[in-house]
Tab-separated table of C-alpha atoms in Angstrom:
chain	number	residue	atom	x	y	z
A	104	UNK	CA	0.000	0.000	0.000
A	105	UNK	CA	1.158	3.513	-0.897
A	106	UNK	CA	-0.364	6.292	1.220
A	107	UNK	CA	-0.675	10.046	0.749
A	108	UNK	CA	-0.999	11.706	4.150
A	109	UNK	CA	-2.207	15.295	3.819
A	110	UNK	CA	-1.505	17.332	6.942
A	111	UNK	CA	1.679	17.179	9.022
A	112	UNK	CA	0.444	18.994	12.112
A	113	UNK	CA	0.028	17.347	15.501
A	114	UNK	CA	-2.167	14.460	14.361
A	115	UNK	CA	-0.372	13.987	11.046
A	116	UNK	CA	3.039	13.883	12.718
A	117	UNK	CA	1.722	11.333	15.223
A	118	UNK	CA	0.387	9.219	12.328
A	119	UNK	CA	3.917	9.138	10.895
A	120	UNK	CA	5.465	8.076	14.223
A	121	UNK	CA	2.923	5.303	14.724
A	122	UNK	CA	3.043	4.025	11.143
A	123	UNK	CA	6.863	3.954	11.184
A	124	UNK	CA	6.686	0.982	13.566
A	125	UNK	CA	4.487	-1.077	11.217
A	126	UNK	CA	5.274	-2.909	7.988
A	127	UNK	CA	1.899	-2.993	6.187
A	128	UNK	CA	2.744	-0.179	3.724
A	129	UNK	CA	5.515	0.346	1.180
A	130	UNK	CA	5.585	4.149	1.084
A	131	UNK	CA	3.937	7.161	2.686
A	132	UNK	CA	4.109	10.656	1.177
A	133	UNK	CA	3.692	13.252	3.936
A	134	UNK	CA	2.309	16.460	2.416
A	135	UNK	CA	1.566	19.810	3.996
A	136	UNK	CA	1.133	23.455	2.980
A	137	UNK	CA	4.243	24.073	5.095
A	138	UNK	CA	6.972	22.099	3.340
A	139	UNK	CA	9.321	22.372	6.331
A	140	UNK	CA	6.713	20.851	8.623
A	141	UNK	CA	6.245	17.884	6.274
A	142	UNK	CA	10.021	17.444	5.964
A	143	UNK	CA	10.406	17.576	9.746
A	144	UNK	CA	7.823	14.858	10.276
A	145	UNK	CA	9.619	12.621	7.784
A	146	UNK	CA	13.127	13.354	9.078
A	147	UNK	CA	12.134	12.365	12.609
A	148	UNK	CA	11.584	8.761	11.462
A	149	UNK	CA	14.858	8.125	9.633
A	150	UNK	CA	12.795	5.709	7.518
A	151	UNK	CA	13.217	5.679	3.728
A	152	UNK	CA	9.597	4.549	3.286
A	153	UNK	CA	8.576	8.177	3.975
A	154	UNK	CA	8.971	11.214	1.734
A	155	UNK	CA	7.832	14.822	2.086
A	156	UNK	CA	5.933	17.061	-0.324
A	157	UNK	CA	4.262	20.436	-0.338
A	158	UNK	CA	0.584	20.686	-1.280
A	159	UNK	CA	-2.268	23.101	-0.681
A	160	UNK	CA	-5.149	20.989	0.658
A	161	UNK	CA	-7.668	23.422	-0.833
A	162	UNK	CA	-6.239	22.924	-4.339
A	163	UNK	CA	-8.100	19.886	-5.636
A	164	UNK	CA	-6.129	19.700	-8.872
A	165	UNK	CA	-2.789	19.825	-7.072
A	166	UNK	CA	-3.812	17.050	-4.688
A	167	UNK	CA	-5.068	14.931	-7.578
A	168	UNK	CA	-1.758	15.443	-9.406
A	169	UNK	CA	0.244	14.499	-6.315
A	170	UNK	CA	-1.786	11.314	-5.902
A	171	UNK	CA	-1.059	10.388	-9.518
A	172	UNK	CA	2.642	11.301	-9.383
A	173	UNK	CA	3.225	9.365	-6.165
A	174	UNK	CA	1.064	6.419	-7.286
A	175	UNK	CA	-0.724	6.338	-3.938
A	176	UNK	CA	-3.563	3.911	-3.285
A	177	UNK	CA	-5.187	5.889	-0.487
A	178	UNK	CA	-5.405	9.462	0.774
A	179	UNK	CA	-5.472	9.972	4.543
A	180	UNK	CA	-6.793	13.408	5.439
A	181	UNK	CA	-5.214	14.826	8.619
A	182	UNK	CA	-6.268	18.442	8.027
A	183	UNK	CA	-9.080	20.364	9.676
A	184	UNK	CA	-12.630	19.944	8.322
A	185	UNK	CA	-12.437	22.949	5.991
A	186	UNK	CA	-10.424	20.838	3.569
A	187	UNK	CA	-12.534	17.675	3.601
A	188	UNK	CA	-14.360	18.229	0.331
A	189	UNK	CA	-11.447	19.172	-1.965
A	190	UNK	CA	-9.436	16.218	-0.640
A	191	UNK	CA	-12.457	13.903	-0.882
A	192	UNK	CA	-13.108	14.913	-4.506
A	193	UNK	CA	-9.418	14.724	-5.408
A	194	UNK	CA	-9.161	11.141	-4.140
A	195	UNK	CA	-12.231	10.104	-6.135
A	196	UNK	CA	-10.933	11.755	-9.305
A	197	UNK	CA	-7.528	10.079	-8.894
A	198	UNK	CA	-9.027	6.630	-8.302
A	199	UNK	CA	-7.705	6.382	-4.752
A	200	UNK	CA	-9.375	5.258	-1.544
A	201	UNK	CA	-10.027	7.993	1.029
A	202	UNK	CA	-10.040	8.222	4.810
A	203	UNK	CA	-10.592	11.141	7.177
A	204	UNK	CA	-11.082	11.785	10.877
A	205	UNK	CA	-13.922	14.305	10.545
A	206	UNK	CA	-16.743	14.720	8.048
A	207	UNK	CA	-17.708	17.581	5.747
A	208	UNK	CA	-18.966	20.646	7.574
A	209	UNK	CA	-22.532	21.316	8.658
A	210	UNK	CA	-24.599	24.451	8.171
A	211	UNK	CA	-27.333	25.262	10.718
A	212	UNK	CA	-30.964	25.516	9.741
A	213	UNK	CA	-31.466	29.127	8.620
A	214	UNK	CA	-34.629	29.734	10.642
A	215	UNK	CA	-34.799	27.188	13.485
A	216	UNK	CA	-31.171	26.222	14.194
A	217	UNK	CA	-31.851	24.831	17.680
A	218	UNK	CA	-34.711	22.587	16.604
A	219	UNK	CA	-34.076	21.414	13.052
A	220	UNK	CA	-30.989	20.266	11.208
A	221	UNK	CA	-29.798	22.143	8.137
A	222	UNK	CA	-26.913	20.629	6.199
A	223	UNK	CA	-25.629	17.867	8.486
A	224	UNK	CA	-22.076	16.723	9.065
A	225	UNK	CA	-21.135	14.413	6.196
A	226	UNK	CA	-24.135	15.268	3.991
A	227	UNK	CA	-21.917	16.522	1.149
A	228	UNK	CA	-19.904	13.311	1.234
A	229	UNK	CA	-22.844	10.923	1.421
A	230	UNK	CA	-24.419	12.747	-1.531
A	231	UNK	CA	-21.530	11.381	-3.626
A	232	UNK	CA	-21.791	7.782	-2.404
A	233	UNK	CA	-23.032	6.464	-5.764
A	234	UNK	CA	-19.990	7.979	-7.477
A	235	UNK	CA	-17.692	6.166	-5.049
A	236	UNK	CA	-19.554	2.885	-5.507
A	237	UNK	CA	-19.184	3.146	-9.285
A	238	UNK	CA	-15.465	3.833	-8.861
A	239	UNK	CA	-15.022	0.684	-6.776
A	240	UNK	CA	-13.189	2.777	-4.184
A	241	UNK	CA	-13.877	3.152	-0.473
A	242	UNK	CA	-14.324	6.464	1.345
A	243	UNK	CA	-14.130	5.778	5.088
A	244	UNK	CA	-15.396	8.781	7.029
A	245	UNK	CA	-14.680	9.741	10.633
A	246	UNK	CA	-11.944	7.186	11.349
A	247	UNK	CA	-10.157	8.944	14.214
A	248	UNK	CA	-10.903	8.281	17.854
A	249	UNK	CA	-14.155	10.285	18.134
A	250	UNK	CA	-15.529	9.731	15.573
A	251	UNK	CA	-13.808	6.458	14.735
A	252	UNK	CA	-13.048	4.144	17.607
A	253	UNK	CA	-16.255	5.273	19.309
A	254	UNK	CA	-18.183	4.074	16.240
A	255	UNK	CA	-16.325	0.753	16.213
A	256	UNK	CA	-17.360	0.334	19.854
A	257	UNK	CA	-21.006	0.958	18.921
A	258	UNK	CA	-20.958	-1.687	16.202
A	259	UNK	CA	-19.193	-4.144	18.540
A	260	UNK	CA	-21.878	-3.561	21.172
A	261	UNK	CA	-24.631	-4.197	18.623
A	262	UNK	CA	-22.930	-7.333	17.279
A	263	UNK	CA	-21.846	-9.035	20.491
A	264	UNK	CA	-23.077	-7.330	23.652
A	265	UNK	CA	-26.760	-6.464	23.148
A	266	UNK	CA	-29.909	-7.890	21.603
A	267	UNK	CA	-31.642	-4.484	21.670
A	268	UNK	CA	-30.082	-1.045	22.152
A	269	UNK	CA	-32.027	1.723	23.815
A	270	UNK	CA	-29.346	4.403	23.748
A	271	UNK	CA	-25.791	4.948	22.579
A	272	UNK	CA	-23.998	7.871	24.155
A	273	UNK	CA	-20.431	8.797	23.248
A	274	UNK	CA	-18.788	10.291	26.335
A	275	UNK	CA	-15.427	12.054	26.175
A	276	UNK	CA	-13.579	13.312	29.249
A	277	UNK	CA	-10.115	14.000	30.608
A	278	UNK	CA	-8.231	15.313	33.614
A	279	UNK	CA	-5.477	16.937	31.550
A	280	UNK	CA	-3.763	20.079	32.792
A	281	UNK	CA	-1.182	22.264	31.019
A	282	UNK	CA	1.534	24.006	32.996
A	283	UNK	CA	2.023	27.712	32.347
A	284	UNK	CA	-1.233	28.452	30.503
A	285	UNK	CA	-4.540	29.745	31.794
A	286	UNK	CA	-6.249	28.535	28.617
A	287	UNK	CA	-4.649	25.988	26.298
A	288	UNK	CA	-6.914	23.570	24.365
A	289	UNK	CA	-5.436	20.115	23.870
A	290	UNK	CA	-6.856	19.871	20.336
A	291	UNK	CA	-7.309	22.216	17.367
A	292	UNK	CA	-9.204	25.294	18.581
A	293	UNK	CA	-10.599	25.756	15.046
A	294	UNK	CA	-12.248	22.331	15.195
A	295	UNK	CA	-13.232	22.716	18.850
A	296	UNK	CA	-15.093	25.970	18.150
A	297	UNK	CA	-16.842	24.339	15.186
A	298	UNK	CA	-17.993	21.382	17.292
A	299	UNK	CA	-18.963	23.244	20.427
A	300	UNK	CA	-20.755	26.324	19.100
A	301	UNK	CA	-22.749	24.671	16.320
A	302	UNK	CA	-26.174	23.322	17.328
A	303	UNK	CA	-25.672	19.818	18.795
A	304	UNK	CA	-27.461	17.021	16.966
A	305	UNK	CA	-29.422	14.262	18.723
A	306	UNK	CA	-30.943	11.200	17.070
A	307	UNK	CA	-34.157	9.483	18.147
A	308	UNK	CA	-35.636	6.621	16.160
A	309	UNK	CA	-39.179	8.025	16.155
A	310	UNK	CA	-38.051	11.575	15.390
A	311	UNK	CA	-34.881	11.292	13.324
A	312	UNK	CA	-32.128	13.880	13.678
A	313	UNK	CA	-32.871	17.135	15.481
A	314	UNK	CA	-30.868	19.867	17.195
A	315	UNK	CA	-30.675	21.478	20.630
A	316	UNK	CA	-28.918	24.539	22.010
A	317	UNK	CA	-25.140	24.414	22.611
A	318	UNK	CA	-24.033	22.816	25.904
A	319	UNK	CA	-27.492	21.333	26.546
A	320	UNK	CA	-28.449	18.356	28.771
A	321	UNK	CA	-25.502	18.536	31.211
A	322	UNK	CA	-24.711	15.343	33.090
A	323	UNK	CA	-21.875	14.127	35.289
A	324	UNK	CA	-20.159	11.039	33.905
A	325	UNK	CA	-17.644	9.010	35.918
A	326	UNK	CA	-14.651	8.225	33.677
A	327	UNK	CA	-12.384	5.225	34.345
A	328	UNK	CA	-8.715	4.803	35.279
A	329	UNK	CA	-8.595	7.598	37.806
A	330	UNK	CA	-10.070	10.408	35.689
A	331	UNK	CA	-13.267	10.448	37.728
A	332	UNK	CA	-16.483	12.474	37.401
A	333	UNK	CA	-16.616	15.152	34.701
A	334	UNK	CA	-19.613	17.249	33.656
A	335	UNK	CA	-20.452	16.536	30.007
A	336	UNK	CA	-22.715	18.476	27.633
A	337	UNK	CA	-24.203	17.943	24.182
A	338	UNK	CA	-21.859	18.852	21.332
A	339	UNK	CA	-22.241	18.493	17.567
A	340	UNK	CA	-20.289	15.409	16.505
A	341	UNK	CA	-20.125	12.956	13.640
A	342	UNK	CA	-21.066	9.837	15.613
A	343	UNK	CA	-24.668	10.988	15.964
A	344	UNK	CA	-24.866	11.294	12.165
A	345	UNK	CA	-23.004	8.046	11.428
A	346	UNK	CA	-24.178	5.470	13.971
A	347	UNK	CA	-27.910	5.433	13.105
A	348	UNK	CA	-27.069	4.573	9.489
A	349	UNK	CA	-25.699	1.134	10.489
A	350	UNK	CA	-26.579	0.510	14.151
A	351	UNK	CA	-30.151	0.041	15.373
A	352	UNK	CA	-30.589	2.249	18.468
A	353	UNK	CA	-33.517	4.245	19.760
A	354	UNK	CA	-31.358	7.242	20.780
A	355	UNK	CA	-27.817	8.474	20.007
A	356	UNK	CA	-25.998	11.394	21.650
A	357	UNK	CA	-22.497	12.830	21.955
A	358	UNK	CA	-21.417	14.602	25.144
A	359	UNK	CA	-18.067	16.217	25.782
A	360	UNK	CA	-16.482	16.986	29.147
A	361	UNK	CA	-15.572	20.646	28.678
A	362	UNK	CA	-15.696	22.255	32.117
A	363	UNK	CA	-17.260	25.580	33.114
A	364	UNK	CA	-14.225	27.717	32.263
A	365	UNK	CA	-13.861	26.273	28.763
A	366	UNK	CA	-17.568	26.765	28.068
A	367	UNK	CA	-17.420	30.394	29.239
A	368	UNK	CA	-14.436	31.108	26.980
A	369	UNK	CA	-16.280	29.643	23.983
A	370	UNK	CA	-19.407	31.660	24.808
A	371	UNK	CA	-17.316	34.836	25.016
A	372	UNK	CA	-15.663	34.141	21.657
A	373	UNK	CA	-19.134	33.721	20.176
A	374	UNK	CA	-20.440	36.952	21.728
A	375	UNK	CA	-17.485	38.868	20.308
A	376	UNK	CA	-17.807	37.274	16.873
A	377	UNK	CA	-14.374	35.716	17.181
A	378	UNK	CA	-15.715	32.288	16.265
A	379	UNK	CA	-16.612	33.436	12.746
A	380	UNK	CA	-14.792	32.027	9.737
A	381	UNK	CA	-15.759	34.708	7.208
A	382	UNK	CA	-12.842	37.150	6.760
A	383	UNK	CA	-13.047	40.680	8.162
A	384	UNK	CA	-10.939	43.691	7.178
A	385	UNK	CA	-8.265	44.740	9.688
A	386	UNK	CA	-5.345	47.130	9.593
A	387	UNK	CA	-1.783	45.907	9.192
A	388	UNK	CA	1.677	47.202	8.232
A	389	UNK	CA	0.762	46.316	4.647
A	390	UNK	CA	-2.547	48.172	4.830
A	391	UNK	CA	-6.024	46.680	5.127
A	392	UNK	CA	-6.059	42.878	4.967
A	393	UNK	CA	-8.864	40.364	5.321
A	394	UNK	CA	-8.502	37.651	7.951
A	395	UNK	CA	-10.782	35.094	9.588
A	396	UNK	CA	-11.432	35.888	13.282
A	397	UNK	CA	-11.276	32.190	14.111
A	398	UNK	CA	-7.863	31.915	12.467
A	399	UNK	CA	-6.692	34.837	14.612
A	400	UNK	CA	-7.844	33.051	17.768
A	401	UNK	CA	-5.980	29.918	16.662
A	402	UNK	CA	-2.831	31.949	15.944
A	403	UNK	CA	-2.945	33.511	19.426
A	404	UNK	CA	-3.128	30.159	21.206
A	405	UNK	CA	-0.324	27.611	21.559
A	406	UNK	CA	-0.153	24.784	19.025
A	407	UNK	CA	-1.674	21.769	20.848
A	408	UNK	CA	0.995	19.517	19.351
A	409	UNK	CA	3.691	21.448	21.248
A	410	UNK	CA	2.088	21.160	24.689
A	411	UNK	CA	2.983	17.561	25.513
A	412	UNK	CA	5.928	18.408	27.763
A	413	UNK	CA	3.710	20.719	29.816
A	414	UNK	CA	0.684	18.422	29.914
A	415	UNK	CA	-0.272	16.031	32.700
A	416	UNK	CA	-3.078	13.521	33.077
A	417	UNK	CA	-5.181	11.186	30.956
A	418	UNK	CA	-7.749	11.449	28.210
A	419	UNK	CA	-10.631	9.011	27.719
A	420	UNK	CA	-12.767	8.368	24.654
A	421	UNK	CA	-15.625	5.951	24.931
A	422	UNK	CA	-19.109	4.765	24.110
A	423	UNK	CA	-21.795	4.142	26.714
A	424	UNK	CA	-24.494	1.715	25.607
A	425	UNK	CA	-27.777	0.883	27.335
A	426	UNK	CA	-30.097	-1.907	26.269
A	427	UNK	CA	-31.109	-5.545	26.734
A	428	UNK	CA	-29.118	-8.782	26.522
A	429	UNK	CA	-30.740	-12.209	26.991
A	430	UNK	CA	-33.855	-10.554	28.420
A	431	UNK	CA	-31.977	-8.571	31.095
A	432	UNK	CA	-31.198	-4.849	31.218
A	433	UNK	CA	-27.555	-4.030	30.608
A	434	UNK	CA	-25.322	-0.938	30.478
A	435	UNK	CA	-21.667	-0.886	29.467
A	436	UNK	CA	-18.994	1.699	28.806
A	437	UNK	CA	-16.435	0.748	26.141
A	438	UNK	CA	-13.413	3.012	26.394
A	439	UNK	CA	-9.839	3.836	25.453
A	440	UNK	CA	-7.589	5.782	27.831
A	441	UNK	CA	-4.213	7.338	27.021
A	442	UNK	CA	-1.848	8.682	29.673
A	443	UNK	CA	0.025	11.736	28.413
A	444	UNK	CA	3.190	10.749	30.257
A	445	UNK	CA	3.188	7.405	28.420
A	446	UNK	CA	2.442	8.803	24.927
A	447	UNK	CA	5.141	11.456	25.297
A	448	UNK	CA	7.742	8.966	26.507
A	449	UNK	CA	6.847	6.328	23.905
A	450	UNK	CA	6.062	8.451	20.830
A	451	UNK	CA	6.830	12.093	21.630
A	452	UNK	CA	3.172	12.994	21.017
A	453	UNK	CA	0.718	14.436	23.500
A	454	UNK	CA	-2.145	12.159	24.476
A	455	UNK	CA	-5.068	13.707	22.583
A	456	UNK	CA	-3.367	13.937	19.183
A	457	UNK	CA	-1.741	10.506	19.590
A	458	UNK	CA	-5.064	8.881	20.470
A	459	UNK	CA	-6.647	10.481	17.410
A	460	UNK	CA	-3.782	9.414	15.116
A	461	UNK	CA	-3.639	5.802	16.271
A	462	UNK	CA	-6.980	4.720	14.866
A	463	UNK	CA	-6.585	5.669	11.188
A	464	UNK	CA	-3.248	3.821	11.146
A	465	UNK	CA	-4.977	0.692	12.494
A	466	UNK	CA	-7.692	1.121	9.844
A	467	UNK	CA	-5.111	1.543	7.078
A	468	UNK	CA	-3.475	-1.712	8.124
A	469	UNK	CA	-6.820	-3.521	7.955
A	470	UNK	CA	-7.386	-2.123	4.458
A	471	UNK	CA	-3.865	-3.010	3.335
A	472	UNK	CA	-4.287	-6.616	4.456
A	473	UNK	CA	-7.768	-6.941	2.942
A	474	UNK	CA	-9.479	-7.573	6.286
A	475	UNK	CA	-11.511	-4.407	5.715
A	476	UNK	CA	-12.716	-3.704	2.185
A	477	UNK	CA	-15.614	-2.298	0.218
A	478	UNK	CA	-16.703	0.608	-1.935
A	479	UNK	CA	-18.860	3.682	-1.467
A	480	UNK	CA	-19.041	6.180	1.372
A	481	UNK	CA	-19.214	4.499	4.787
A	482	UNK	CA	-18.579	5.094	8.460
A	483	UNK	CA	-16.589	2.780	10.753
A	484	UNK	CA	-19.840	1.101	11.825
A	485	UNK	CA	-20.164	-0.456	8.372
A	486	UNK	CA	-17.071	-2.649	8.890
A	487	UNK	CA	-16.319	-5.599	11.173
A	488	UNK	CA	-15.325	-4.300	14.624
A	489	UNK	CA	-13.557	-7.289	16.160
A	490	UNK	CA	-10.485	-7.236	13.837
A	491	UNK	CA	-10.039	-3.541	14.594
A	492	UNK	CA	-10.269	-3.996	18.361
A	493	UNK	CA	-7.867	-6.938	18.279
A	494	UNK	CA	-5.331	-5.004	16.207
A	495	UNK	CA	-5.660	-1.956	18.468
A	496	UNK	CA	-4.529	-4.142	21.366
A	497	UNK	CA	-1.679	-5.511	19.227
A	498	UNK	CA	-0.489	-1.927	18.743
A	499	UNK	CA	0.118	-1.798	22.493
A	500	UNK	CA	-2.841	0.371	23.407
A	501	UNK	CA	-5.652	-1.873	24.667
A	502	UNK	CA	-9.279	-0.835	25.100
A	503	UNK	CA	-11.483	-1.585	28.078
A	504	UNK	CA	-15.089	-2.283	29.023
A	505	UNK	CA	-16.880	-1.460	32.253
A	506	UNK	CA	-20.280	-2.795	33.262
A	507	UNK	CA	-22.269	0.169	34.522
């Protein structure tokens, strides 16, 4: 397998470090808008199976040309969601498989954003499913940790742990702290703003998909391995749009453990209009220039990939499932915990980006070996979960299950 990895930031660099320890691929081209960043990710491996290239992820023709020149079988998208569609279309045009860790962007309902869905996460990609089926190529959406592993957990629960599922609830929490910063998100602030300030989506079998207000339905969830209780709130996330397509459940939610301070910062950014992506005119030494307020916020905050040495604690991604097995009520929490001290010592990557990067590498190995296959646009729930979970453990990062 020959792989084109687009994006050499925190997650992309962690993908390279993880993949360097495996032998399922023959070559990986690491491409980024910043050529030095791509070269640095490659140089850190000392592995001749990697090469670096410069590409603009928004330039569909350039990405398509790079896929052809490098003779890559699959494109792995490690950029932020703004670039999903040009990369998705480029892979299809080049005859390559495609994988990402987040779906195409949503757009709220223009009149009733906190009741009805508008354009949902992934809608643009699923609209092209017939084109992918005709091509004989697979587009695997949302194959990070959340979405990704959380979706694999849901399918595993449906296949082996439950006869009927009442509710699936993805629950994400951590006890991470960062020395020296009053406010330092552990993941891309651009993506975090997008997820947390858009109307959260909930699925109910008798109602379909609908939306609520940001940070709705707060609950305290007790996370395993010493993390403990964290207040979680509804957040827009791909799992709610993916799981009901392949897993039979009466309700699906996603709740994120943000904390009061984080929520207040996000609310303030929204009040000030600093969450907007549309450019505004501002003064500079070169005169008036147009910049996105959200990009300015991201530029003012530390790069999450550089915070590992200052970070302490654990992060947990998991899927809580409630239903019936053999006539008896059952609740389980399937989870994956990463200790930042371990991920930094073992891979030089902070816990959140490493946990995100691990899962697409596992999925690529399953595709390379033919254990996972198919065509069309699918989520992780459409593929057999047990091989993924077994291989995840073989990578040295086992998952767990707790009866609730």
